[in-house]
PDB file of C-alpha atoms in Angstrom:
ATOM      1  CA  MET E   1     204.728 139.214 192.585  1.00  0.00           C
ATOM      2  CA  GLY E   2     202.294 140.816 190.179  1.00  0.00           C
ATOM      3  CA  GLY E   3     203.033 144.160 188.983  1.00  0.00           C
ATOM      4  CA  LEU E   4     201.885 147.692 188.751  1.00  0.00           C
ATOM      5  CA  GLY E   5     198.230 146.590 187.781  1.00  0.00           C
ATOM      6  CA  SER E   6     198.219 144.876 190.695  1.00  0.00           C
ATOM      7  CA  LEU E   7     198.566 147.983 192.789  1.00  0.00           C
ATOM      8  CA  ALA E   8     195.166 148.934 191.954  1.00  0.00           C
ATOM      9  CA  LYS E   9     192.830 146.516 193.224  1.00  0.00           C
ATOM     10  CA  ALA E  10     194.578 146.522 196.077  1.00  0.00           C
ATOM     11  CA  GLY E  11     191.878 148.494 197.744  1.00  0.00           C
ATOM     12  CA  GLY E  12     188.730 146.012 197.227  1.00  0.00           C
ATOM     13  CA  ALA E  13     186.115 147.283 195.814  1.00  0.00           C
ATOM     14  CA  ASP E  14     184.104 150.340 197.757  1.00  0.00           C
ATOM     15  CA  ALA E  15     187.667 152.463 197.667  1.00  0.00           C
ATOM     16  CA  THR E  16     189.774 153.710 195.679  1.00  0.00           C
ATOM     17  CA  LYS E  17     193.580 155.235 196.963  1.00  0.00           C
ATOM     18  CA  GLN E  18     194.140 158.753 198.502  1.00  0.00           C
ATOM     19  CA  GLN E  19     197.219 160.357 199.428  1.00  0.00           C
ATOM     20  CA  GLY E  20     197.542 160.227 203.935  1.00  0.00           C
ATOM     21  CA  GLU E  21     199.205 162.522 206.264  1.00  0.00           C
ATOM     22  CA  GLY E  22     203.353 161.255 205.804  1.00  0.00           C
ATOM     23  CA  GLY E  23     202.537 159.842 202.290  1.00  0.00           C
ATOM     24  CA  ALA E  24     200.703 156.610 203.065  1.00  0.00           C
ATOM     25  CA  ILE E  25     198.140 155.088 201.357  1.00  0.00           C
ATOM     26  CA  VAL E  26     194.147 155.016 203.262  1.00  0.00           C
ATOM     27  CA  GLU E  27     191.751 153.724 200.948  1.00  0.00           C
ATOM     28  CA  ARG E  28     188.713 156.029 201.086  1.00  0.00           C
ATOM     29  CA  LYS E  29     184.884 155.063 200.442  1.00  0.00           C
ATOM     30  CA  ILE E  30     183.656 156.432 197.166  1.00  0.00           C
ATOM     31  CA  LYS E  31     179.223 156.722 198.549  1.00  0.00           C
ATOM     32  CA  GLY E  32     176.521 158.328 196.202  1.00  0.00           C
ATOM     33  CA  SER E  33     172.712 158.745 196.401  1.00  0.00           C
ATOM     34  CA  ALA E  34     170.633 157.363 194.497  1.00  0.00           C
ATOM     35  CA  ASN E  35     166.734 159.015 194.317  1.00  0.00           C
ATOM     36  CA  VAL E  36     163.618 157.403 193.010  1.00  0.00           C
ATOM     37  CA  GLY E  37     162.319 161.017 191.543  1.00  0.00           C
ATOM     38  CA  GLY E  38     157.981 161.064 190.672  1.00  0.00           C
ATOM     39  CA  GLY E  39     157.875 158.865 187.284  1.00  0.00           C
ATOM     40  CA  GLY E  40     154.432 156.816 187.225  1.00  0.00           C
ATOM     41  CA  ASP E  41     152.386 154.748 184.511  1.00  0.00           C
ATOM     42  CA  VAL E  42     152.317 156.212 181.080  1.00  0.00           C
ATOM     43  CA  GLY E  43     150.347 153.734 178.847  1.00  0.00           C
ATOM     44  CA  GLY E  44     149.362 150.825 177.731  1.00  0.00           C
ATOM     45  CA  SER E  45     145.494 148.549 177.519  1.00  0.00           C
ATOM     46  CA  GLY E  46     146.492 147.006 180.723  1.00  0.00           C
ATOM     47  CA  ASP E  47     144.887 147.915 184.852  1.00  0.00           C
ATOM     48  CA  PHE E  48     148.823 147.471 187.063  1.00  0.00           C
ATOM     49  CA  ASP E  49     149.487 149.667 190.671  1.00  0.00           C
ATOM     50  CA  SER E  50     151.927 152.268 189.823  1.00  0.00           C
ATOM     51  CA  SER E  51     153.090 151.369 194.260  1.00  0.00           C
ATOM     52  CA  LEU E  52     154.478 148.219 193.472  1.00  0.00           C
ATOM     53  CA  VAL E  53     156.497 149.522 190.879  1.00  0.00           C
ATOM     54  CA  VAL E  54     157.842 151.832 193.535  1.00  0.00           C
ATOM     55  CA  LYS E  55     157.868 149.049 195.525  1.00  0.00           C
ATOM     56  CA  MET E  56     159.723 146.839 193.501  1.00  0.00           C
ATOM     57  CA  ILE E  57     162.475 150.346 193.014  1.00  0.00           C
ATOM     58  CA  ARG E  58     162.785 150.455 196.844  1.00  0.00           C
ATOM     59  CA  GLN E  59     162.777 146.909 196.768  1.00  0.00           C
ATOM     60  CA  ARG E  60     166.105 147.131 194.606  1.00  0.00           C
ATOM     61  CA  LEU E  61     167.563 150.643 194.360  1.00  0.00           C
ATOM     62  CA  GLY E  62     170.883 148.683 195.781  1.00  0.00           C
ATOM     63  CA  ALA E  63     171.814 147.545 192.810  1.00  0.00           C
ATOM     64  CA  ILE E  64     170.923 150.825 191.257  1.00  0.00           C
ATOM     65  CA  LYS E  65     172.647 152.497 193.170  1.00  0.00           C
ATOM     66  CA  ALA E  66     175.601 150.010 192.391  1.00  0.00           C
ATOM     67  CA  CYS E  67     175.238 151.000 189.018  1.00  0.00           C
ATOM     68  CA  TYR E  68     176.478 154.541 189.589  1.00  0.00           C
ATOM     69  CA  GLU E  69     178.604 154.278 192.950  1.00  0.00           C
ATOM     70  CA  ARG E  70     180.674 152.261 190.649  1.00  0.00           C
ATOM     71  CA  GLU E  71     181.206 154.536 188.226  1.00  0.00           C
ATOM     72  CA  LEU E  72     181.569 157.324 190.655  1.00  0.00           C
ATOM     73  CA  LYS E  73     184.898 155.613 191.068  1.00  0.00           C
ATOM     74  CA  ARG E  74     185.335 156.822 187.819  1.00  0.00           C
ATOM     75  CA  ASN E  75     184.869 159.636 187.540  1.00  0.00           C
ATOM     76  CA  PRO E  76     183.981 161.522 191.490  1.00  0.00           C
ATOM     77  CA  SER E  77     182.207 164.551 190.753  1.00  0.00           C
ATOM     78  CA  LEU E  78     179.239 161.520 188.788  1.00  0.00           C
ATOM     79  CA  SER E  79     175.698 163.400 188.779  1.00  0.00           C
ATOM     80  CA  GLY E  80     172.424 163.823 187.286  1.00  0.00           C
ATOM     81  CA  LYS E  81     169.385 161.519 186.373  1.00  0.00           C
ATOM     82  CA  VAL E  82     168.547 159.233 183.887  1.00  0.00           C
ATOM     83  CA  THR E  83     165.023 158.615 183.696  1.00  0.00           C
ATOM     84  CA  VAL E  84     164.490 154.693 182.804  1.00  0.00           C
ATOM     85  CA  GLU E  85     161.250 153.636 180.880  1.00  0.00           C
ATOM     86  CA  PHE E  86     160.169 150.030 180.352  1.00  0.00           C
ATOM     87  CA  THR E  87     156.831 147.559 180.192  1.00  0.00           C
ATOM     88  CA  ILE E  88     155.232 145.619 182.106  1.00  0.00           C
ATOM     89  CA  GLN E  89     153.990 142.510 180.191  1.00  0.00           C
ATOM     90  CA  GLN E  90     150.954 140.022 181.820  1.00  0.00           C
ATOM     91  CA  SER E  91     153.601 137.776 182.692  1.00  0.00           C
ATOM     92  CA  GLY E  92     155.170 139.898 185.285  1.00  0.00           C
ATOM     93  CA  SER E  93     157.887 141.021 182.751  1.00  0.00           C
ATOM     94  CA  VAL E  94     160.159 143.832 182.140  1.00  0.00           C
ATOM     95  CA  SER E  95     160.371 144.057 178.316  1.00  0.00           C
ATOM     96  CA  GLY E  96     161.547 147.341 176.071  1.00  0.00           C
ATOM     97  CA  ALA E  97     163.872 149.357 179.601  1.00  0.00           C
ATOM     98  CA  LYS E  98     165.631 151.527 177.985  1.00  0.00           C
ATOM     99  CA  SER E  99     167.239 155.402 178.461  1.00  0.00           C
ATOM    100  CA  VAL E 100     165.138 158.798 177.771  1.00  0.00           C
ATOM    101  CA  GLU E 101     167.313 160.709 179.337  1.00  0.00           C
ATOM    102  CA  ASN E 102     170.191 160.631 180.883  1.00  0.00           C
ATOM    103  CA  SER E 103     171.499 164.147 182.057  1.00  0.00           C
ATOM    104  CA  THR E 104     175.107 161.429 184.133  1.00  0.00           C
ATOM    105  CA  GLY E 105     176.552 161.402 180.673  1.00  0.00           C
ATOM    106  CA  ASP E 106     177.685 158.684 181.322  1.00  0.00           C
ATOM    107  CA  ALA E 107     176.356 155.622 178.721  1.00  0.00           C
ATOM    108  CA  ALA E 108     177.953 153.416 181.537  1.00  0.00           C
ATOM    109  CA  VAL E 109     175.799 154.062 184.650  1.00  0.00           C
ATOM    110  CA  ALA E 110     172.473 154.775 182.106  1.00  0.00           C
ATOM    111  CA  GLY E 111     173.203 150.799 181.194  1.00  0.00           C
ATOM    112  CA  CYS E 112     173.118 149.509 183.955  1.00  0.00           C
ATOM    113  CA  VAL E 113     170.442 150.980 185.970  1.00  0.00           C
ATOM    114  CA  VAL E 114     168.463 149.484 181.971  1.00  0.00           C
ATOM    115  CA  SER E 115     169.670 146.312 182.845  1.00  0.00           C
ATOM    116  CA  ALA E 116     168.765 146.484 186.170  1.00  0.00           C
ATOM    117  CA  VAL E 117     164.707 147.158 185.618  1.00  0.00           C
ATOM    118  CA  GLN E 118     165.133 145.139 183.558  1.00  0.00           C
ATOM    119  CA  ARG E 119     165.577 142.424 185.474  1.00  0.00           C
ATOM    120  CA  PHE E 120     162.334 143.258 187.828  1.00  0.00           C
ATOM    121  CA  ARG E 121     159.577 140.843 187.880  1.00  0.00           C
ATOM    122  CA  PHE E 122     156.191 141.439 188.998  1.00  0.00           C
ATOM    123  CA  ASN E 123     153.350 138.953 190.312  1.00  0.00           C
ATOM    124  CA  PRO E 124     150.321 139.045 189.408  1.00  0.00           C
ATOM    125  CA  GLY E 125     151.634 141.306 186.581  1.00  0.00           C
ATOM    126  CA  PRO E 126     149.097 143.536 184.988  1.00  0.00           C
ATOM    127  CA  GLU E 127     145.265 142.956 184.146  1.00  0.00           C
ATOM    128  CA  GLY E 128     144.248 143.444 180.157  1.00  0.00           C
ATOM    129  CA  GLY E 129     147.489 143.781 178.474  1.00  0.00           C
ATOM    130  CA  SER E 130     151.104 145.034 179.428  1.00  0.00           C
ATOM    131  CA  VAL E 131     151.616 149.077 181.171  1.00  0.00           C
ATOM    132  CA  THR E 132     154.795 151.032 180.821  1.00  0.00           C
ATOM    133  CA  PHE E 133     156.106 153.666 182.998  1.00  0.00           C
ATOM    134  CA  ARG E 134     158.670 155.937 183.290  1.00  0.00           C
ATOM    135  CA  TYR E 135     160.988 156.579 186.190  1.00  0.00           C
ATOM    136  CA  PRO E 136     163.588 159.166 187.068  1.00  0.00           C
ATOM    137  CA  PHE E 137     166.664 157.962 189.063  1.00  0.00           C
ATOM    138  CA  VAL E 138     168.827 160.966 190.502  1.00  0.00           C
ATOM    139  CA  PHE E 139     172.328 160.814 191.604  1.00  0.00           C
ATOM    140  CA  GLU E 140     174.546 162.656 193.557  1.00  0.00           C
ATOM    141  CA  PRO E 141     178.323 162.425 194.990  1.00  0.00           C
ATOM    142  CA  GLN E 142     177.884 161.221 199.160  1.00  0.00           C
ATOM    143  CA  ASN E 143     181.565 162.849 199.875  1.00  0.00           C
TER     144      ASN E 143
END
């Protein structure tokens, strides 16, 4: 038989507990939105189509949104913008990903988003050298 700590885990990864009518415990889904703002190429010696970066971000937006929703469960009013700067190497790998702005005030959200961007792989990579991009991710609760 589990202790009181097991009660917090009973709702699953997507839910928090909330007192319903008649004292019943009900699950409430925590949802947030994650949108990519206007960003783009900020430098480098290579040539790379920024639309390929936007396409990759849109493909991986679920992972980025999961970063936010995980922390939203702890802080239901969490919102703001995390701007990530990263360099795409000629090999197509991403290096030097870092948060250059974090108005959420939550380091875990920014760190998770940076990790997600660090895992991007582009094939082919930029021609003629590496290229650095900067993109903002805007987060807000949906409930």
